CSV table of C-alpha atoms and ligand atoms in Angstrom, one decimal:
chain,number,residue,atom,x,y,z
A,1,UNK,CA,-22.4,-3.7,7.5
A,2,UNK,CA,-19.9,-6.4,8.4
A,3,UNK,CA,-16.3,-5.8,7.4
A,4,UNK,CA,-15.0,-7.5,4.3
A,5,UNK,CA,-11.3,-8.5,4.6
A,6,UNK,CA,-9.2,-11.5,3.6
A,7,UNK,CA,-8.6,-13.1,7.0
A,8,UNK,CA,-9.1,-11.8,10.5
A,9,UNK,CA,-6.6,-14.3,11.9
A,10,UNK,CA,-3.8,-12.2,10.3
A,11,UNK,CA,-4.4,-9.4,12.8
A,12,UNK,CA,-1.4,-10.0,15.1
A,13,UNK,CA,1.1,-9.4,12.3
A,14,UNK,CA,-0.8,-6.2,11.4
A,15,UNK,CA,-0.9,-5.1,15.0
A,16,UNK,CA,2.9,-5.5,15.2
A,17,UNK,CA,3.4,-3.4,12.1
A,18,UNK,CA,1.1,-0.7,13.5
A,19,UNK,CA,3.1,-0.8,16.8
A,20,UNK,CA,6.3,-0.1,14.9
A,21,UNK,CA,4.7,2.8,13.1
A,22,UNK,CA,3.4,4.2,16.4
A,23,UNK,CA,6.9,4.3,17.8
A,24,UNK,CA,8.1,6.3,14.8
A,25,UNK,CA,5.2,8.7,14.4
A,26,UNK,CA,5.5,11.2,17.2
A,27,UNK,CA,3.1,13.7,15.6
A,28,UNK,CA,0.3,11.2,15.2
A,29,UNK,CA,0.9,9.9,18.7
A,30,UNK,CA,0.7,13.5,20.1
A,31,UNK,CA,-2.6,13.9,18.2
A,32,UNK,CA,-3.8,10.5,19.3
A,33,UNK,CA,-3.4,11.6,23.0
A,34,UNK,CA,-4.9,15.0,22.4
A,35,UNK,CA,-7.9,13.6,20.4
A,36,UNK,CA,-8.5,10.9,23.1
A,37,UNK,CA,-9.3,13.7,25.5
A,38,UNK,CA,-11.0,16.3,23.3
A,39,UNK,CA,-12.9,14.0,21.0
A,40,UNK,CA,-13.1,16.4,18.0
A,41,UNK,CA,-14.8,13.8,15.8
A,42,UNK,CA,-17.4,12.6,18.3
A,43,UNK,CA,-20.5,11.3,16.4
A,44,UNK,CA,-18.9,11.8,13.0
A,45,UNK,CA,-18.7,9.1,10.4
A,46,UNK,CA,-15.5,9.2,8.4
A,47,UNK,CA,-15.1,7.3,5.1
A,48,UNK,CA,-11.4,6.8,4.3
A,49,UNK,CA,-9.7,5.5,1.2
A,50,UNK,CA,-6.0,5.7,1.4
A,51,UNK,CA,-3.3,3.0,0.7
A,52,UNK,CA,-4.1,0.6,3.5
A,53,UNK,CA,-0.9,-0.2,5.2
A,54,UNK,CA,0.3,0.4,8.7
A,55,UNK,CA,0.8,4.2,8.6
A,56,UNK,CA,-2.7,4.7,7.3
A,57,UNK,CA,-4.0,2.3,9.9
A,58,UNK,CA,-2.5,4.5,12.6
A,59,UNK,CA,-4.2,7.5,11.1
A,60,UNK,CA,-7.5,5.6,11.3
A,61,UNK,CA,-6.8,4.7,14.9
A,62,UNK,CA,-5.9,8.3,15.7
A,63,UNK,CA,-9.2,9.6,14.3
A,64,UNK,CA,-11.1,6.8,16.0
A,65,UNK,CA,-9.5,7.8,19.3
A,66,UNK,CA,-11.0,11.3,18.6
A,67,UNK,CA,-14.5,9.8,18.5
A,68,UNK,CA,-14.8,9.1,14.7
A,69,UNK,CA,-16.7,6.1,13.5
A,70,UNK,CA,-14.3,4.9,10.8
A,71,UNK,CA,-15.3,3.2,7.6
A,72,UNK,CA,-12.1,2.2,5.7
A,73,UNK,CA,-11.2,1.0,2.3
A,74,UNK,CA,-8.0,0.9,0.2
A,75,UNK,CA,-7.1,3.3,-2.6
A,76,UNK,CA,-5.3,0.8,-4.9
A,77,UNK,CA,-5.8,-2.9,-5.4
A,78,UNK,CA,-2.2,-3.8,-4.7
A,79,UNK,CA,-1.4,-1.5,-1.8
A,80,UNK,CA,-3.7,-3.1,0.8
A,81,UNK,CA,-1.9,-5.2,3.4
A,82,UNK,CA,-4.3,-7.9,4.6
A,83,UNK,CA,-2.8,-8.3,8.0
A,84,UNK,CA,-3.1,-4.5,8.6
A,85,UNK,CA,-6.7,-4.6,7.5
A,86,UNK,CA,-7.3,-7.5,10.0
A,87,UNK,CA,-5.7,-5.5,12.8
A,88,UNK,CA,-8.1,-2.6,12.2
A,89,UNK,CA,-11.1,-4.9,12.3
A,90,UNK,CA,-9.7,-6.4,15.5
A,91,UNK,CA,-9.7,-2.9,16.9
A,92,UNK,CA,-13.4,-2.5,16.1
A,93,UNK,CA,-13.2,-0.5,12.9
A,94,UNK,CA,-15.2,-1.3,9.8
A,95,UNK,CA,-12.9,-2.2,6.9
A,96,UNK,CA,-13.8,-3.2,3.3
A,97,UNK,CA,-10.5,-4.0,1.5
A,98,UNK,CA,-8.2,-6.8,0.6
A,99,UNK,CA,-5.0,-7.2,-1.5
A,100,UNK,CA,-5.5,-7.9,-5.1
A,101,UNK,CA,-9.1,-6.7,-5.6
A,102,UNK,CA,-10.6,-6.9,-9.0
A,103,UNK,CA,-12.0,-3.6,-10.4
A,104,UNK,CA,-15.5,-4.8,-9.4
A,105,UNK,CA,-14.5,-5.6,-5.8
A,106,UNK,CA,-12.6,-2.4,-5.5
A,107,UNK,CA,-15.7,-0.4,-6.5
A,108,UNK,CA,-17.9,-2.4,-4.3
A,109,UNK,CA,-15.7,-1.7,-1.3
A,110,UNK,CA,-15.9,2.0,-2.1
A,111,UNK,CA,-19.6,1.8,-2.2
A,112,UNK,CA,-19.7,0.0,1.1
A,113,UNK,CA,-17.9,2.9,2.9
A,114,UNK,CA,-20.0,5.5,1.2
A,115,UNK,CA,-23.3,3.8,1.8
A,116,UNK,CA,-23.0,4.6,5.6
A,117,UNK,CA,-23.6,8.3,4.8
A,118,UNK,CA,-20.2,9.8,5.9
A,119,UNK,CA,-19.8,13.3,7.4
A,120,UNK,CA,-16.1,13.5,6.4
A,121,UNK,CA,-14.2,11.9,3.5
A,122,UNK,CA,-10.5,11.2,3.5
A,123,UNK,CA,-9.6,10.4,-0.1
A,124,UNK,CA,-6.4,9.5,-2.0
A,125,UNK,CA,-6.7,9.9,-5.7
A,126,UNK,CA,-10.3,11.0,-5.9
A,127,UNK,CA,-12.2,7.8,-6.2
A,128,UNK,CA,-14.4,8.3,-3.1
A,129,UNK,CA,-15.2,11.9,-4.1
A,130,UNK,CA,-16.0,10.9,-7.6
A,131,UNK,CA,-18.5,8.2,-6.5
A,132,UNK,CA,-20.0,10.5,-3.9
A,133,UNK,CA,-20.8,12.9,-6.8
A,134,UNK,CA,-22.3,10.2,-9.0
A,135,UNK,CA,-23.9,7.1,-7.4
A,136,UNK,CA,-24.2,8.5,-3.9
A,137,UNK,CA,-25.2,12.0,-4.8
A,138,UNK,CA,-28.2,11.9,-2.6
A,139,UNK,CA,-26.0,11.5,0.5
A,140,UNK,CA,-23.6,14.4,-0.5
A,141,UNK,CA,-25.5,17.0,1.4
A,142,UNK,CA,-24.6,15.3,4.7
A,143,UNK,CA,-20.9,15.5,4.0
A,144,UNK,CA,-19.4,18.5,5.8
A,145,UNK,CA,-16.1,18.2,3.8
A,146,UNK,CA,-13.2,16.1,2.9
A,147,UNK,CA,-9.4,16.0,2.5
A,148,UNK,CA,-7.5,14.9,-0.6
A,149,UNK,CA,-4.0,13.3,-0.2
A,150,UNK,CA,-2.4,13.3,-3.6
A,151,UNK,CA,-1.6,15.4,-6.7
A,152,UNK,CA,-3.7,13.4,-9.1
A,153,UNK,CA,-6.7,13.6,-6.8
A,154,UNK,CA,-6.3,17.4,-6.6
A,155,UNK,CA,-6.2,17.6,-10.4
A,156,UNK,CA,-9.5,15.8,-10.5
A,157,UNK,CA,-10.9,18.1,-7.8
A,158,UNK,CA,-9.7,21.2,-9.6
A,159,UNK,CA,-11.5,20.1,-12.8
A,160,UNK,CA,-14.7,19.6,-10.8
A,161,UNK,CA,-14.3,23.0,-9.0
A,162,UNK,CA,-13.7,24.8,-12.3
A,163,UNK,CA,-17.1,23.6,-13.5
A,164,UNK,CA,-18.7,24.4,-10.1
A,165,UNK,CA,-19.5,20.8,-9.6
A,166,UNK,CA,-18.1,20.2,-6.1
A,167,UNK,CA,-20.9,19.6,-3.6
A,168,UNK,CA,-18.9,20.0,-0.4
A,169,UNK,CA,-15.6,21.6,0.6
A,170,UNK,CA,-12.4,19.6,-0.1
A,171,UNK,CA,-9.0,20.4,1.5
A,172,UNK,CA,-6.0,20.2,-0.7
A,173,UNK,CA,-3.8,18.3,1.8
A,174,UNK,CA,-1.2,17.5,-0.8
A,175,UNK,CA,-0.5,21.3,-1.3
A,176,UNK,CA,0.4,21.9,2.3
A,177,UNK,CA,4.2,22.5,2.5
A,178,UNK,CA,4.6,20.0,5.3
A,179,UNK,CA,3.0,17.4,2.9
A,180,UNK,CA,4.5,17.7,-0.6
A,181,UNK,CA,7.9,19.1,0.3
A,182,UNK,CA,8.7,15.9,2.3
A,183,UNK,CA,6.2,13.2,1.3
A,184,UNK,CA,6.4,13.6,-2.5
A,185,UNK,CA,10.1,14.4,-2.7
A,186,UNK,CA,11.9,12.5,0.1
A,187,UNK,CA,9.1,9.9,0.7
A,188,UNK,CA,8.7,8.9,-2.9
A,189,UNK,CA,12.5,9.3,-3.5
A,190,UNK,CA,13.3,6.7,-0.8
A,191,UNK,CA,10.4,4.3,-1.1
A,192,UNK,CA,10.5,4.0,-4.9
A,193,UNK,CA,14.1,2.7,-4.8
A,194,UNK,CA,13.2,0.6,-1.8
A,195,UNK,CA,10.4,-1.1,-3.9
A,196,UNK,CA,12.6,-1.5,-7.0
A,197,UNK,CA,15.6,-2.8,-5.0
A,198,UNK,CA,13.8,-5.3,-2.9
A,199,UNK,CA,11.9,-6.6,-6.0
A,200,UNK,CA,14.7,-6.8,-8.5
A,201,UNK,CA,17.7,-7.4,-6.3
A,202,UNK,CA,19.8,-5.7,-9.0
A,203,UNK,CA,22.6,-3.1,-8.9
A,204,UNK,CA,21.6,0.5,-9.7
A,205,UNK,CA,25.2,1.9,-9.7
A,206,UNK,CA,26.5,2.4,-13.2
A,207,UNK,CA,23.1,1.9,-14.8
A,208,UNK,CA,21.0,4.5,-16.7
A,209,UNK,CA,17.8,5.5,-15.0
A,210,UNK,CA,15.1,7.4,-16.9
A,211,UNK,CA,12.8,9.4,-14.6
A,212,UNK,CA,9.7,10.7,-16.4
A,213,UNK,CA,8.4,13.9,-14.7
A,214,UNK,CA,10.5,16.3,-12.7
A,215,UNK,CA,7.8,17.4,-10.2
A,216,UNK,CA,8.1,16.9,-6.5
A,217,UNK,CA,8.1,13.1,-6.8
A,218,UNK,CA,10.4,13.0,-9.8
A,219,UNK,CA,13.0,15.2,-8.1
A,220,UNK,CA,13.1,12.8,-5.2
A,221,UNK,CA,13.3,9.8,-7.4
A,222,UNK,CA,16.1,11.3,-9.6
A,223,UNK,CA,18.0,12.5,-6.5
A,224,UNK,CA,18.0,9.1,-4.9
A,225,UNK,CA,18.9,7.3,-8.2
A,226,UNK,CA,21.9,9.6,-8.5
A,227,UNK,CA,22.8,8.7,-4.8
A,228,UNK,CA,22.8,5.1,-5.7
A,229,UNK,CA,25.3,5.7,-8.5
A,230,UNK,CA,23.1,5.8,-11.6
A,231,UNK,CA,23.4,8.1,-14.6
A,232,UNK,CA,20.0,9.8,-14.6
A,233,UNK,CA,18.0,11.1,-17.6
A,234,UNK,CA,14.9,13.2,-17.0
A,235,UNK,CA,12.0,13.6,-19.4
A,236,UNK,CA,9.7,16.5,-19.0
A,237,UNK,CA,7.0,18.6,-20.9
A,238,UNK,CA,7.6,21.7,-18.8
A,239,UNK,CA,10.6,23.8,-19.9
A,240,UNK,CA,11.1,25.3,-16.5
A,241,UNK,CA,11.2,21.9,-14.8
A,242,UNK,CA,13.5,20.7,-17.6
A,243,UNK,CA,16.0,23.5,-16.9
A,244,UNK,CA,15.8,22.7,-13.1
A,245,UNK,CA,16.7,19.1,-13.9
A,246,UNK,CA,19.6,20.2,-16.1
A,247,UNK,CA,20.9,22.6,-13.3
A,248,UNK,CA,20.5,19.7,-10.8
A,249,UNK,CA,23.0,17.8,-13.0
A,250,UNK,CA,20.7,15.5,-15.0
A,251,UNK,CA,20.5,14.9,-18.7
A,252,UNK,CA,17.2,15.9,-20.3
A,253,UNK,CA,15.7,14.6,-23.5
A,254,UNK,CA,12.4,13.4,-24.9
A,255,UNK,CA,11.2,9.9,-24.0
A,256,UNK,CA,11.5,8.8,-27.6
A,257,UNK,CA,15.3,9.3,-27.3
A,258,UNK,CA,15.6,8.1,-23.7
A,259,UNK,CA,13.7,4.9,-24.4
A,260,UNK,CA,16.6,3.3,-26.2
A,261,UNK,CA,19.1,4.2,-23.4
A,262,UNK,CA,17.5,3.3,-20.1
A,263,UNK,CA,18.1,0.3,-17.9
A,264,UNK,CA,15.4,1.4,-15.4
A,265,UNK,CA,12.4,3.6,-16.2
A,266,UNK,CA,10.3,5.3,-13.5
A,267,UNK,CA,7.2,7.3,-14.6
A,268,UNK,CA,6.0,9.8,-12.1
A,269,UNK,CA,4.0,12.4,-14.0
A,270,UNK,CA,0.3,11.9,-13.2
A,271,UNK,CA,-0.1,11.8,-17.0
A,272,UNK,CA,-1.3,9.1,-19.4
A,273,UNK,CA,0.8,6.8,-21.7
A,274,UNK,CA,4.1,8.4,-20.9
A,275,UNK,CA,5.8,5.2,-22.1
A,276,UNK,CA,4.0,3.9,-25.2
A,277,UNK,CA,4.3,1.2,-27.9
A,278,UNK,CA,7.0,3.2,-29.9
A,279,UNK,CA,9.1,3.4,-26.7
A,280,UNK,CA,8.7,-0.3,-25.9
A,281,UNK,CA,9.9,-1.1,-29.4
A,282,UNK,CA,13.3,0.5,-29.0
A,283,UNK,CA,14.1,-0.5,-25.4
A,284,UNK,CA,17.1,-2.6,-24.5
A,285,UNK,CA,16.6,-6.3,-23.8
A,286,UNK,CA,16.1,-6.5,-20.0
A,287,UNK,CA,14.9,-3.0,-19.4
A,288,UNK,CA,13.0,-2.6,-16.1
A,289,UNK,CA,9.9,-0.4,-16.1
A,290,UNK,CA,7.9,0.8,-13.2
A,291,UNK,CA,5.5,3.6,-12.3
A,292,UNK,CA,5.2,5.8,-9.2
A,293,UNK,CA,2.4,8.0,-10.4
A,294,UNK,CA,-1.1,7.6,-8.9
A,295,UNK,CA,-2.8,5.6,-11.7
A,296,UNK,CA,-1.5,2.6,-13.6
A,297,UNK,CA,-1.9,4.4,-17.0
A,298,UNK,CA,1.6,6.0,-17.2
A,299,UNK,CA,3.1,2.9,-18.8
A,300,UNK,CA,0.7,1.7,-21.6
A,301,UNK,CA,0.3,-1.7,-20.0
A,302,UNK,CA,-2.8,-2.6,-22.0
A,303,UNK,CA,-0.8,-2.2,-25.3
A,304,UNK,CA,2.3,-3.9,-23.9
A,305,UNK,CA,0.2,-7.0,-23.0
A,306,UNK,CA,-1.3,-6.9,-26.5
A,307,UNK,CA,1.9,-6.8,-28.4
A,308,UNK,CA,3.9,-9.2,-26.3
A,309,UNK,CA,4.4,-12.5,-28.0
A,310,UNK,CA,5.2,-14.2,-24.7
A,311,UNK,CA,4.9,-13.2,-21.0
A,312,UNK,CA,6.0,-14.8,-17.8
A,313,UNK,CA,6.3,-14.0,-14.1
A,314,UNK,CA,10.1,-13.8,-13.4
A,315,UNK,CA,9.9,-13.1,-9.6
A,316,UNK,CA,7.2,-11.9,-7.3
A,317,UNK,CA,6.0,-8.6,-8.7
A,318,UNK,CA,8.1,-8.9,-11.9
A,319,UNK,CA,6.3,-9.7,-15.1
A,320,UNK,CA,8.4,-10.2,-18.2
A,321,UNK,CA,7.0,-9.4,-21.7
A,322,UNK,CA,8.9,-10.6,-24.9
A,323,UNK,CA,8.3,-8.4,-28.0
A,324,UNK,CA,8.3,-9.8,-31.5
A,325,UNK,CA,11.7,-8.1,-32.0
A,326,UNK,CA,13.1,-10.5,-29.3
A,327,UNK,CA,13.8,-8.3,-26.3
A,328,UNK,CA,12.3,-8.9,-22.9
A,329,UNK,CA,10.9,-5.9,-20.9
A,330,UNK,CA,10.2,-6.4,-17.2
A,331,UNK,CA,7.4,-4.5,-15.5
A,332,UNK,CA,7.3,-4.2,-11.7
A,333,UNK,CA,4.0,-4.3,-9.7
A,334,UNK,CA,1.8,-4.4,-12.9
A,335,UNK,CA,2.6,-0.7,-13.5
A,336,UNK,CA,0.9,0.3,-10.3
A,337,UNK,CA,2.7,2.6,-7.7
A,338,UNK,CA,5.9,0.7,-7.3
A,339,UNK,CA,6.6,1.9,-3.8
A,340,UNK,CA,3.3,0.5,-2.5
A,341,UNK,CA,2.7,-2.4,-4.8
A,342,UNK,CA,6.3,-3.7,-4.3
A,343,UNK,CA,7.1,-2.2,-0.9
A,344,UNK,CA,5.6,-0.7,2.2
A,345,UNK,CA,5.2,2.9,0.9
A,346,UNK,CA,6.8,6.0,2.4
A,347,UNK,CA,8.9,5.8,5.6
A,348,UNK,CA,6.9,6.2,8.8
A,349,UNK,CA,8.4,9.6,9.8
A,350,UNK,CA,7.3,11.0,6.4
A,351,UNK,CA,3.7,9.8,6.7
A,352,UNK,CA,3.6,11.1,10.3
A,353,UNK,CA,3.8,14.6,8.8
A,354,UNK,CA,1.4,14.0,6.0
A,355,UNK,CA,-1.2,12.3,8.2
A,356,UNK,CA,-0.8,14.9,10.9
A,357,UNK,CA,-1.9,17.4,8.2
A,358,UNK,CA,-4.8,15.1,7.3
A,359,UNK,CA,-6.0,14.7,10.8
A,360,UNK,CA,-5.7,18.5,11.6
A,361,UNK,CA,-7.4,19.4,8.3
A,362,UNK,CA,-10.3,17.0,9.2
A,363,UNK,CA,-10.5,18.7,12.6
A,364,UNK,CA,-10.5,22.1,10.8
A,365,UNK,CA,-13.5,21.0,8.7
A,366,UNK,CA,-15.5,20.1,11.8
A,367,UNK,CA,-14.6,23.3,13.6
A,368,UNK,CA,-15.3,25.6,10.6
A,369,UNK,CA,-18.3,23.7,9.2
A,370,UNK,CA,-20.8,26.2,7.8
A,371,UNK,CA,-18.2,29.0,7.3
A,372,UNK,CA,-16.4,27.4,4.4
A,373,UNK,CA,-17.6,29.2,1.3
A,374,UNK,CA,-15.1,28.0,-1.3
A,375,UNK,CA,-15.4,24.4,-2.4
A,376,UNK,CA,-11.7,23.8,-2.8
A,377,UNK,CA,-9.6,25.1,0.1
A,378,UNK,CA,-6.0,25.0,1.1
A,379,UNK,CA,-4.7,23.7,4.4
A,380,UNK,CA,-4.6,26.8,6.6
A,381,UNK,CA,-1.1,28.2,7.1
A,382,UNK,CA,-1.4,27.9,10.9
A,383,UNK,CA,-1.9,24.1,10.5
A,384,UNK,CA,1.3,23.9,8.3
A,385,UNK,CA,3.2,25.9,10.8
A,386,UNK,CA,1.9,24.0,13.8
A,387,UNK,CA,3.0,20.7,12.3
A,388,UNK,CA,6.4,22.1,11.3
A,389,UNK,CA,7.1,23.5,14.8
A,390,UNK,CA,6.1,20.2,16.4
A,391,UNK,CA,8.3,18.2,14.0
A,392,UNK,CA,11.3,20.4,14.7
A,393,UNK,CA,10.7,19.9,18.4
A,394,UNK,CA,10.6,16.1,17.9
A,395,UNK,CA,13.8,16.4,15.8
A,396,UNK,CA,15.4,18.2,18.8
A,397,UNK,CA,16.2,21.2,16.7
A,398,UNK,CA,15.8,24.9,17.5
A,399,UNK,CA,15.8,27.8,15.1
A,400,UNK,CA,16.2,31.6,15.4
A,401,UNK,CA,13.4,33.9,16.3
A,402,UNK,CA,13.0,37.3,14.8
A,403,UNK,CA,13.7,40.2,17.2
A,404,UNK,CA,11.1,43.0,17.2
A,405,UNK,CA,13.6,45.2,15.2
A,406,UNK,CA,14.0,42.5,12.6
A,407,UNK,CA,10.3,42.1,12.3
A,408,UNK,CA,9.8,45.8,11.9
A,409,UNK,CA,12.6,45.8,9.3
A,410,UNK,CA,11.0,43.0,7.3
A,411,UNK,CA,7.6,44.7,7.4
A,412,UNK,CA,8.9,48.1,6.5
B,501,LIG,N1,4.2,7.0,-5.3
B,501,LIG,C1,3.8,7.8,-4.3
B,501,LIG,O1,3.9,7.4,-3.2
B,501,LIG,C2,3.3,9.1,-4.6
B,501,LIG,C3,3.4,10.1,-3.7
B,501,LIG,C4,2.9,11.4,-4.0
B,501,LIG,C5,2.3,11.6,-5.3
B,501,LIG,N2,2.2,10.6,-6.1
B,501,LIG,C6,1.7,10.8,-7.5
B,501,LIG,O2,2.8,11.0,-8.4
B,501,LIG,C7,2.3,11.8,-9.5
B,501,LIG,C8,3.2,13.0,-9.6
B,501,LIG,O3,3.1,13.8,-8.4
B,501,LIG,P1,3.9,15.1,-8.2
B,501,LIG,O4,3.5,15.6,-6.8
B,501,LIG,O5,5.4,14.9,-8.5
B,501,LIG,O6,3.3,16.1,-9.3
B,501,LIG,P2,3.9,17.4,-10.0
B,501,LIG,O7,2.8,18.1,-10.6
B,501,LIG,O8,4.8,18.1,-9.0
B,501,LIG,O9,4.9,16.8,-11.1
B,501,LIG,C9,4.5,16.1,-12.2
B,501,LIG,C10,5.5,16.5,-13.3
B,501,LIG,O10,5.3,15.6,-14.5
B,501,LIG,C11,5.5,16.4,-15.6
B,501,LIG,N3,4.8,15.8,-16.7
B,501,LIG,C12,3.4,15.7,-17.0
B,501,LIG,N4,3.2,15.0,-18.1
B,501,LIG,C13,4.4,14.6,-18.5
B,501,LIG,C14,4.8,13.7,-19.6
B,501,LIG,N5,3.9,13.3,-20.5
B,501,LIG,N6,6.1,13.5,-19.8
B,501,LIG,C15,7.0,14.0,-18.9
B,501,LIG,N7,6.7,14.8,-17.9
B,501,LIG,C16,5.4,15.0,-17.7
B,501,LIG,C17,4.9,17.8,-15.2
B,501,LIG,O11,5.4,18.8,-16.1
B,501,LIG,C18,5.4,17.9,-13.8
B,501,LIG,O12,6.7,18.6,-13.7
B,501,LIG,C19,0.9,12.1,-9.3
B,501,LIG,O13,0.1,11.1,-9.9
B,501,LIG,C20,0.7,11.9,-7.7
B,501,LIG,O14,-0.6,11.7,-7.4
B,501,LIG,C21,2.7,9.4,-5.9
């Protein structure tokens, strides 16, 4: 099938973005060189749905260098960059994605990449796997396995696995240490504030920031808000995480109390309706709301649109909603992942680690095809360690090595 993108003439700008990423992704470049020689994916069709910007494009090119036939789509209507999609098509890959897809177009792009009968699936949030198990069930037996990038996708896979419904092995890429320690915490921490700052052009110092969820992403988001000079309030449902937030120096309270206090709100829970109508009603005039969790359901946007008596676009990616009580609430990026809808996503060096794990996990699936009994598997420790060792090497750092005596002591 022919690619479906916005405009092939945009390719040069996309190619420049990928070139910048290539310079800053030494792990992927190392794998690109290795795969070019060893061709681990020769003859394999790979369907990929990840936020389609330059780092993802470089992962696609790395797998293509390893012999994969790549079929690429985006994982969120607002995170696809049209020039990057054009650059991939210019390189000969098949892409079905553009920025601002309707739900119907988004689903039709997913169908396009699945209809080729993929051997491997690279998913981010679980949409590809879900459709493979429903509309494309008859092609599922051809799939040797897949990799899932994010926490929300893994929650969906775990639910399917519990009911014994998974039809092929899936690797929990997010759970690798070299993924969530850095991507979710430092990647989200930096890129969320990059997205908010470049979109609002407002000061964060001295403001009150409410972070909903103190998981890996929430910790990074709160830490960087504090670094920018904000007073940070955390909301949680898990008592242990709540204590961790308190010990890290943040105030903790229910959203129902925090709603009246915040200047900025960032939801990053993976949960539904974390900010709802009751919360909107008590918010300050001018409060800024955004979401960094995978789906756009954390802020109840549907209800906000219903109850607003007036709405208007204030700046690119800022929509204002006036409530009957008079105050304006401003939502960034339609409540979709703020770091991708309003920015370029995580820094390149972070995605270098995450995507090295993705590429090596896909290679692991090819090499161990047939032996994988469990349907939901973790990234093998040796892959985590290999990526960590290489990363340290690129950082120019050395660490101590256990002496035989120390090893014996630790094992005794
Ligand atoms: N923006 C990005 O680039 C990016 C990157 C990685 C992950 N994600 C997504 O971000 C979300 C969070 O990921 P994570 O790795 O931090 O997950 P996590 O499981 O480590 O943390 C989620 C936290 O939210 C808390 N929580 C759940 N429901 C809540 C509620 N109603 N109110 C308050 N707290 C609640 C949980 O107790 C948990 O501590 C997921 O949807 C994930 O897919 C986004």
